[in-house]
PDB file of C-alpha atoms in Angstrom:
ATOM      1  CA  MET A   1     117.088  87.544  81.875  1.00 81.00           C
ATOM      2  CA  LEU A   2     113.625  89.012  82.399  1.00 84.00           C
ATOM      3  CA  GLU A   3     114.332  92.229  81.117  1.00 88.00           C
ATOM      4  CA  GLN A   4     116.018  90.680  77.634  1.00 92.00           C
ATOM      5  CA  LEU A   5     113.074  89.236  77.418  1.00 93.00           C
ATOM      6  CA  ASN A   6     110.710  91.723  77.785  1.00 94.00           C
ATOM      7  CA  TYR A   7     112.920  93.657  75.016  1.00 94.00           C
ATOM      8  CA  THR A   8     112.447  90.363  72.836  1.00 95.00           C
ATOM      9  CA  LEU A   9     108.708  90.362  73.331  1.00 96.00           C
ATOM     10  CA  PHE A  10     108.174  93.803  73.005  1.00 96.00           C
ATOM     11  CA  TYR A  11     109.696  94.145  69.651  1.00 95.00           C
ATOM     12  CA  LEU A  12     108.065  91.083  68.547  1.00 96.00           C
ATOM     13  CA  ILE A  13     104.726  92.597  69.184  1.00 97.00           C
ATOM     14  CA  ASN A  14     105.139  96.187  68.753  1.00 97.00           C
ATOM     15  CA  ALA A  15     103.969  98.068  66.182  1.00 96.00           C
ATOM     16  CA  THR A  16     105.785  99.664  63.529  1.00 95.00           C
ATOM     17  CA  PRO A  17     105.270 102.872  61.016  1.00 95.00           C
ATOM     18  CA  ALA A  18     105.116 100.273  58.090  1.00 95.00           C
ATOM     19  CA  SER A  19     101.652  98.559  60.420  1.00 96.00           C
ATOM     20  CA  PRO A  20      98.169  98.434  58.574  1.00 96.00           C
ATOM     21  CA  GLU A  21      96.599 101.897  59.477  1.00 96.00           C
ATOM     22  CA  TRP A  22      93.487  99.504  60.009  1.00 97.00           C
ATOM     23  CA  MET A  23      95.535  97.306  62.814  1.00 97.00           C
ATOM     24  CA  ILE A  24      96.201 100.809  64.759  1.00 97.00           C
ATOM     25  CA  ASP A  25      92.716 101.551  64.567  1.00 97.00           C
ATOM     26  CA  ILE A  26      91.671  98.237  66.429  1.00 97.00           C
ATOM     27  CA  ALA A  27      94.317  98.221  68.688  1.00 98.00           C
ATOM     28  CA  THR A  28      93.642 101.710  69.666  1.00 97.00           C
ATOM     29  CA  PHE A  29      89.494 100.772  70.541  1.00 97.00           C
ATOM     30  CA  LEU A  30      90.881  97.868  72.701  1.00 97.00           C
ATOM     31  CA  ALA A  31      93.532  99.461  74.331  1.00 97.00           C
ATOM     32  CA  LYS A  32      91.322 102.667  75.236  1.00 95.00           C
ATOM     33  CA  ASP A  33      87.346 101.444  74.788  1.00 96.00           C
ATOM     34  CA  LEU A  34      87.186  97.773  75.578  1.00 97.00           C
ATOM     35  CA  ILE A  35      88.130  98.089  79.506  1.00 97.00           C
ATOM     36  CA  SER A  36      84.595 100.070  79.946  1.00 97.00           C
ATOM     37  CA  ILE A  37      83.344  95.980  79.463  1.00 97.00           C
ATOM     38  CA  VAL A  38      83.877  95.766  83.334  1.00 97.00           C
ATOM     39  CA  PRO A  39      81.347  98.373  84.665  1.00 97.00           C
ATOM     40  CA  VAL A  40      78.610  97.507  82.011  1.00 97.00           C
ATOM     41  CA  LEU A  41      78.552  94.212  82.911  1.00 97.00           C
ATOM     42  CA  ALA A  42      78.720  94.631  86.285  1.00 97.00           C
ATOM     43  CA  VAL A  43      75.729  96.778  86.243  1.00 97.00           C
ATOM     44  CA  ILE A  44      74.004  94.463  84.208  1.00 97.00           C
ATOM     45  CA  LEU A  45      74.609  91.471  86.606  1.00 96.00           C
ATOM     46  CA  TRP A  46      73.519  93.823  89.470  1.00 97.00           C
ATOM     47  CA  LEU A  47      70.298  95.142  87.835  1.00 97.00           C
ATOM     48  CA  TRP A  48      68.689  92.475  85.311  1.00 96.00           C
ATOM     49  CA  GLY A  49      68.652  88.493  85.073  1.00 92.00           C
ATOM     50  CA  PRO A  50      66.574  85.942  85.801  1.00 92.00           C
ATOM     51  CA  ARG A  51      64.933  85.889  89.214  1.00 90.00           C
ATOM     52  CA  GLU A  52      66.238  82.871  90.650  1.00 92.00           C
ATOM     53  CA  GLN A  53      69.844  83.915  89.566  1.00 94.00           C
ATOM     54  CA  VAL A  54      70.144  88.032  90.857  1.00 95.00           C
ATOM     55  CA  THR A  55      71.297  87.288  94.132  1.00 95.00           C
ATOM     56  CA  ALA A  56      74.214  84.995  92.943  1.00 96.00           C
ATOM     57  CA  GLN A  57      74.907  87.383  90.124  1.00 97.00           C
ATOM     58  CA  ARG A  58      75.195  90.299  92.604  1.00 97.00           C
ATOM     59  CA  HIS A  59      77.429  88.328  95.028  1.00 98.00           C
ATOM     60  CA  LEU A  60      79.559  87.762  91.761  1.00 98.00           C
ATOM     61  CA  VAL A  61      79.303  91.601  91.526  1.00 98.00           C
ATOM     62  CA  ILE A  62      80.641  92.048  95.470  1.00 98.00           C
ATOM     63  CA  LYS A  63      83.643  89.819  94.870  1.00 98.00           C
ATOM     64  CA  VAL A  64      84.772  91.332  91.685  1.00 98.00           C
ATOM     65  CA  ALA A  65      84.248  94.699  93.785  1.00 98.00           C
ATOM     66  CA  MET A  66      86.630  92.886  96.389  1.00 98.00           C
ATOM     67  CA  ALA A  67      88.814  91.820  94.223  1.00 98.00           C
ATOM     68  CA  LEU A  68      89.531  94.721  91.978  1.00 98.00           C
ATOM     69  CA  GLY A  69      89.985  96.663  95.426  1.00 98.00           C
ATOM     70  CA  VAL A  70      92.857  94.058  96.356  1.00 98.00           C
ATOM     71  CA  SER A  71      94.424  94.076  92.882  1.00 98.00           C
ATOM     72  CA  VAL A  72      94.348  97.619  91.900  1.00 97.00           C
ATOM     73  CA  LEU A  73      96.363  98.262  95.671  1.00 97.00           C
ATOM     74  CA  PHE A  74      98.419  95.844  95.200  1.00 96.00           C
ATOM     75  CA  SER A  75      99.322  96.926  92.043  1.00 97.00           C
ATOM     76  CA  TYR A  76      99.843 100.854  93.163  1.00 95.00           C
ATOM     77  CA  ILE A  77     101.833  99.419  96.103  1.00 96.00           C
ATOM     78  CA  LEU A  78     104.166  97.606  93.382  1.00 94.00           C
ATOM     79  CA  GLY A  79     104.136 100.262  91.053  1.00 92.00           C
ATOM     80  CA  HIS A  80     105.994 101.888  93.639  1.00 91.00           C
ATOM     81  CA  MET A  81     108.313  99.207  95.037  1.00 92.00           C
ATOM     82  CA  PHE A  82     109.258  98.292  91.557  1.00 89.00           C
ATOM     83  CA  PRO A  83     109.459 101.398  89.402  1.00 89.00           C
ATOM     84  CA  HIS A  84     109.692 101.046  85.387  1.00 90.00           C
ATOM     85  CA  ASP A  85     109.733 103.185  82.861  1.00 91.00           C
ATOM     86  CA  ARG A  86     107.752 102.845  79.816  1.00 94.00           C
ATOM     87  CA  PRO A  87     108.560 101.739  76.529  1.00 94.00           C
ATOM     88  CA  PHE A  88     108.679 105.384  74.963  1.00 92.00           C
ATOM     89  CA  VAL A  89     110.086 106.489  77.780  1.00 93.00           C
ATOM     90  CA  ASN A  90     113.228 105.055  77.323  1.00 89.00           C
ATOM     91  CA  HIS A  91     112.702 105.816  73.461  1.00 91.00           C
ATOM     92  CA  VAL A  92     112.481 101.900  72.844  1.00 94.00           C
ATOM     93  CA  GLY A  93     109.969 100.574  69.719  1.00 93.00           C
ATOM     94  CA  TYR A  94     107.559 103.049  68.421  1.00 96.00           C
ATOM     95  CA  ASN A  95     104.498 104.521  70.233  1.00 95.00           C
ATOM     96  CA  PHE A  96     100.923 105.147  69.017  1.00 95.00           C
ATOM     97  CA  LEU A  97      98.825 105.992  71.998  1.00 94.00           C
ATOM     98  CA  HIS A  98      99.233 109.197  73.685  1.00 92.00           C
ATOM     99  CA  HIS A  99      99.894 108.039  77.824  1.00 91.00           C
ATOM    100  CA  ALA A 100     101.398 109.964  80.628  1.00 90.00           C
ATOM    101  CA  PRO A 101     104.964 108.913  81.255  1.00 87.00           C
ATOM    102  CA  ASP A 102     104.158 107.336  84.670  1.00 88.00           C
ATOM    103  CA  ASP A 103     105.590 103.847  85.912  1.00 89.00           C
ATOM    104  CA  SER A 104     104.748 100.995  83.518  1.00 93.00           C
ATOM    105  CA  PHE A 105     104.641  97.910  86.060  1.00 95.00           C
ATOM    106  CA  PRO A 106     101.993  96.070  86.553  1.00 95.00           C
ATOM    107  CA  SER A 107      99.617  97.756  83.667  1.00 96.00           C
ATOM    108  CA  ASP A 108      96.382  99.070  85.308  1.00 95.00           C
ATOM    109  CA  HIS A 109      94.461  98.039  82.858  1.00 96.00           C
ATOM    110  CA  GLY A 110      95.979  94.780  82.598  1.00 97.00           C
ATOM    111  CA  THR A 111      95.516  94.265  86.466  1.00 98.00           C
ATOM    112  CA  VAL A 112      91.685  95.430  85.855  1.00 98.00           C
ATOM    113  CA  ILE A 113      90.557  93.222  83.137  1.00 98.00           C
ATOM    114  CA  PHE A 114      92.599  90.079  84.165  1.00 98.00           C
ATOM    115  CA  THR A 115      91.229  90.272  87.912  1.00 98.00           C
ATOM    116  CA  PHE A 116      87.398  90.937  86.153  1.00 98.00           C
ATOM    117  CA  ALA A 117      87.869  88.054  83.780  1.00 98.00           C
ATOM    118  CA  LEU A 118      89.903  85.248  86.721  1.00 98.00           C
ATOM    119  CA  ALA A 119      86.403  86.156  88.894  1.00 98.00           C
ATOM    120  CA  PHE A 120      84.416  85.083  86.366  1.00 97.00           C
ATOM    121  CA  VAL A 121      86.416  81.718  85.873  1.00 97.00           C
ATOM    122  CA  PHE A 122      86.427  81.109  89.390  1.00 96.00           C
ATOM    123  CA  TRP A 123      82.597  82.495  90.397  1.00 96.00           C
ATOM    124  CA  HIS A 124      80.730  82.316  87.140  1.00 94.00           C
ATOM    125  CA  ARG A 125      80.872  79.970  84.492  1.00 91.00           C
ATOM    126  CA  LEU A 126      83.794  78.837  82.803  1.00 91.00           C
ATOM    127  CA  TRP A 127      82.477  79.694  79.077  1.00 95.00           C
ATOM    128  CA  SER A 128      82.011  83.487  80.582  1.00 95.00           C
ATOM    129  CA  GLY A 129      85.641  83.321  82.188  1.00 95.00           C
ATOM    130  CA  ALA A 130      86.869  82.069  78.916  1.00 97.00           C
ATOM    131  CA  VAL A 131      85.338  84.616  76.669  1.00 97.00           C
ATOM    132  CA  LEU A 132      86.757  87.542  78.845  1.00 98.00           C
ATOM    133  CA  MET A 133      90.446  86.053  79.336  1.00 98.00           C
ATOM    134  CA  VAL A 134      90.561  86.219  75.401  1.00 98.00           C
ATOM    135  CA  VAL A 135      89.301  89.834  75.819  1.00 98.00           C
ATOM    136  CA  ALA A 136      91.852  90.307  78.602  1.00 98.00           C
ATOM    137  CA  ALA A 137      94.518  88.783  76.360  1.00 98.00           C
ATOM    138  CA  ALA A 138      93.019  91.098  73.396  1.00 98.00           C
ATOM    139  CA  ILE A 139      93.502  94.560  75.797  1.00 98.00           C
ATOM    140  CA  ALA A 140      96.881  93.452  76.594  1.00 98.00           C
ATOM    141  CA  TRP A 141      98.229  92.729  73.284  1.00 98.00           C
ATOM    142  CA  SER A 142      97.118  96.120  72.032  1.00 98.00           C
ATOM    143  CA  ARG A 143      98.737  98.019  74.782  1.00 97.00           C
ATOM    144  CA  VAL A 144     102.100  96.136  74.010  1.00 98.00           C
ATOM    145  CA  TYR A 145     101.233  96.618  70.263  1.00 97.00           C
ATOM    146  CA  LEU A 146     100.600 100.703  70.638  1.00 97.00           C
ATOM    147  CA  GLY A 147     103.750 100.917  72.304  1.00 96.00           C
ATOM    148  CA  VAL A 148     102.699 101.788  76.349  1.00 97.00           C
ATOM    149  CA  HIS A 149     103.356  98.799  77.939  1.00 96.00           C
ATOM    150  CA  TRP A 150     106.089  95.989  78.118  1.00 96.00           C
ATOM    151  CA  PRO A 151     105.045  92.410  77.760  1.00 97.00           C
ATOM    152  CA  LEU A 152     105.894  91.618  81.324  1.00 96.00           C
ATOM    153  CA  ASP A 153     103.668  94.515  82.525  1.00 97.00           C
ATOM    154  CA  MET A 154     100.654  92.075  81.271  1.00 97.00           C
ATOM    155  CA  VAL A 155     102.058  89.287  83.432  1.00 97.00           C
ATOM    156  CA  GLY A 156     102.040  91.086  86.324  1.00 96.00           C
ATOM    157  CA  GLY A 157      98.617  92.893  85.882  1.00 97.00           C
ATOM    158  CA  PHE A 158      97.528  88.875  85.436  1.00 98.00           C
ATOM    159  CA  LEU A 159      99.290  87.637  88.618  1.00 97.00           C
ATOM    160  CA  VAL A 160      98.033  90.696  90.628  1.00 98.00           C
ATOM    161  CA  GLY A 161      94.761  89.941  89.563  1.00 98.00           C
ATOM    162  CA  LEU A 162      94.826  86.397  90.645  1.00 98.00           C
ATOM    163  CA  ILE A 163      96.166  87.459  94.249  1.00 97.00           C
ATOM    164  CA  GLY A 164      93.181  89.982  94.098  1.00 98.00           C
ATOM    165  CA  CYS A 165      90.982  87.092  93.433  1.00 98.00           C
ATOM    166  CA  VAL A 166      92.185  84.806  96.474  1.00 98.00           C
ATOM    167  CA  SER A 167      92.133  87.772  98.514  1.00 98.00           C
ATOM    168  CA  ALA A 168      88.515  88.391  97.272  1.00 98.00           C
ATOM    169  CA  ALA A 169      87.194  85.064  98.196  1.00 97.00           C
ATOM    170  CA  ILE A 170      88.977  85.045 101.749  1.00 98.00           C
ATOM    171  CA  LEU A 171      87.282  88.689 102.628  1.00 97.00           C
ATOM    172  CA  TRP A 172      83.887  87.530 101.187  1.00 98.00           C
ATOM    173  CA  SER A 173      84.034  84.076 103.648  1.00 97.00           C
ATOM    174  CA  LEU A 174      84.635  86.462 106.470  1.00 97.00           C
ATOM    175  CA  PHE A 175      82.594  89.475 105.603  1.00 97.00           C
ATOM    176  CA  GLY A 176      80.358  88.621 102.379  1.00 96.00           C
ATOM    177  CA  GLN A 177      77.091  88.317 103.731  1.00 96.00           C
ATOM    178  CA  ALA A 178      77.292  91.073 105.931  1.00 97.00           C
ATOM    179  CA  ILE A 179      78.252  93.185 102.846  1.00 97.00           C
ATOM    180  CA  TYR A 180      75.503  92.001 100.331  1.00 97.00           C
ATOM    181  CA  ARG A 181      72.639  92.576 103.165  1.00 97.00           C
ATOM    182  CA  GLY A 182      73.979  96.159 103.805  1.00 97.00           C
ATOM    183  CA  LEU A 183      74.245  97.112 100.118  1.00 97.00           C
ATOM    184  CA  SER A 184      70.784  95.569  99.275  1.00 96.00           C
ATOM    185  CA  HIS A 185      68.939  97.255 101.573  1.00 96.00           C
ATOM    186  CA  LEU A 186      70.709 100.176 100.438  1.00 97.00           C
ATOM    187  CA  TYR A 187      69.829  99.554  96.782  1.00 96.00           C
ATOM    188  CA  ARG A 188      66.045  98.858  97.552  1.00 96.00           C
ATOM    189  CA  THR A 189      66.229 101.904  99.168  1.00 96.00           C
ATOM    190  CA  VAL A 190      67.520 104.325  96.720  1.00 96.00           C
ATOM    191  CA  PHE A 191      66.090 102.527  93.879  1.00 96.00           C
ATOM    192  CA  ALA A 192      62.628 102.018  95.539  1.00 95.00           C
ATOM    193  CA  ILE A 193      60.690 103.760  92.408  1.00 95.00           C
ATOM    194  CA  PRO A 194      62.465 101.993  89.366  1.00 96.00           C
ATOM    195  CA  ILE A 195      62.478  98.648  91.296  1.00 96.00           C
ATOM    196  CA  ARG A 196      58.519  98.991  92.139  1.00 94.00           C
ATOM    197  CA  LYS A 197      57.648  99.692  88.387  1.00 93.00           C
ATOM    198  CA  GLY A 198      59.849  96.593  87.254  1.00 93.00           C
ATOM    199  CA  TRP A 199      62.187  98.282  85.553  1.00 96.00           C
ATOM    200  CA  ILE A 200      64.895  96.609  87.559  1.00 95.00           C
ATOM    201  CA  ARG A 201      65.123  93.617  89.919  1.00 94.00           C
ATOM    202  CA  ASP A 202      64.274  94.103  93.383  1.00 91.00           C
TER     203      ASP A 202
END
């Protein structure tokens, strides 16, 4: 039943040779490049921001890193426990994005971006989480549209992201403050010069 749903949704979303070229181009950007928002935002949150918010932002970055670590590990385990070919490997639909024929479920891109978005929903602000969920949905759509993933690969990524965030909340309660103190000391040592010059926050 789930496999039939997977096929039905895939055929509804997947592009065809008749799809507009501009749609393929937009989807390619979303599928390949938009994921870079994750490291870029993490660096910005750690280095800059209102002085009274920097500590909370760095707590968020550490929680995100914890959640991503758990999510990626869990995704790797699931991919080996429940291997599933990508659509183009089974000659299903049309493929518009070059990709290695490795396991499809759950989506690595989906896992990372949904974990990131959920982290903002839980630990930042609802509006920022909502914006990132739209970004996550766009990336998920694009990778199905271009034929490198099944729809349920993205659902799997969302669920794995949820597990990662719950796990990170537990890990933070146990080790968070100690990790924060250690990373802060390391950061202030390594980046002492730009901190003194005021280029980045202490």
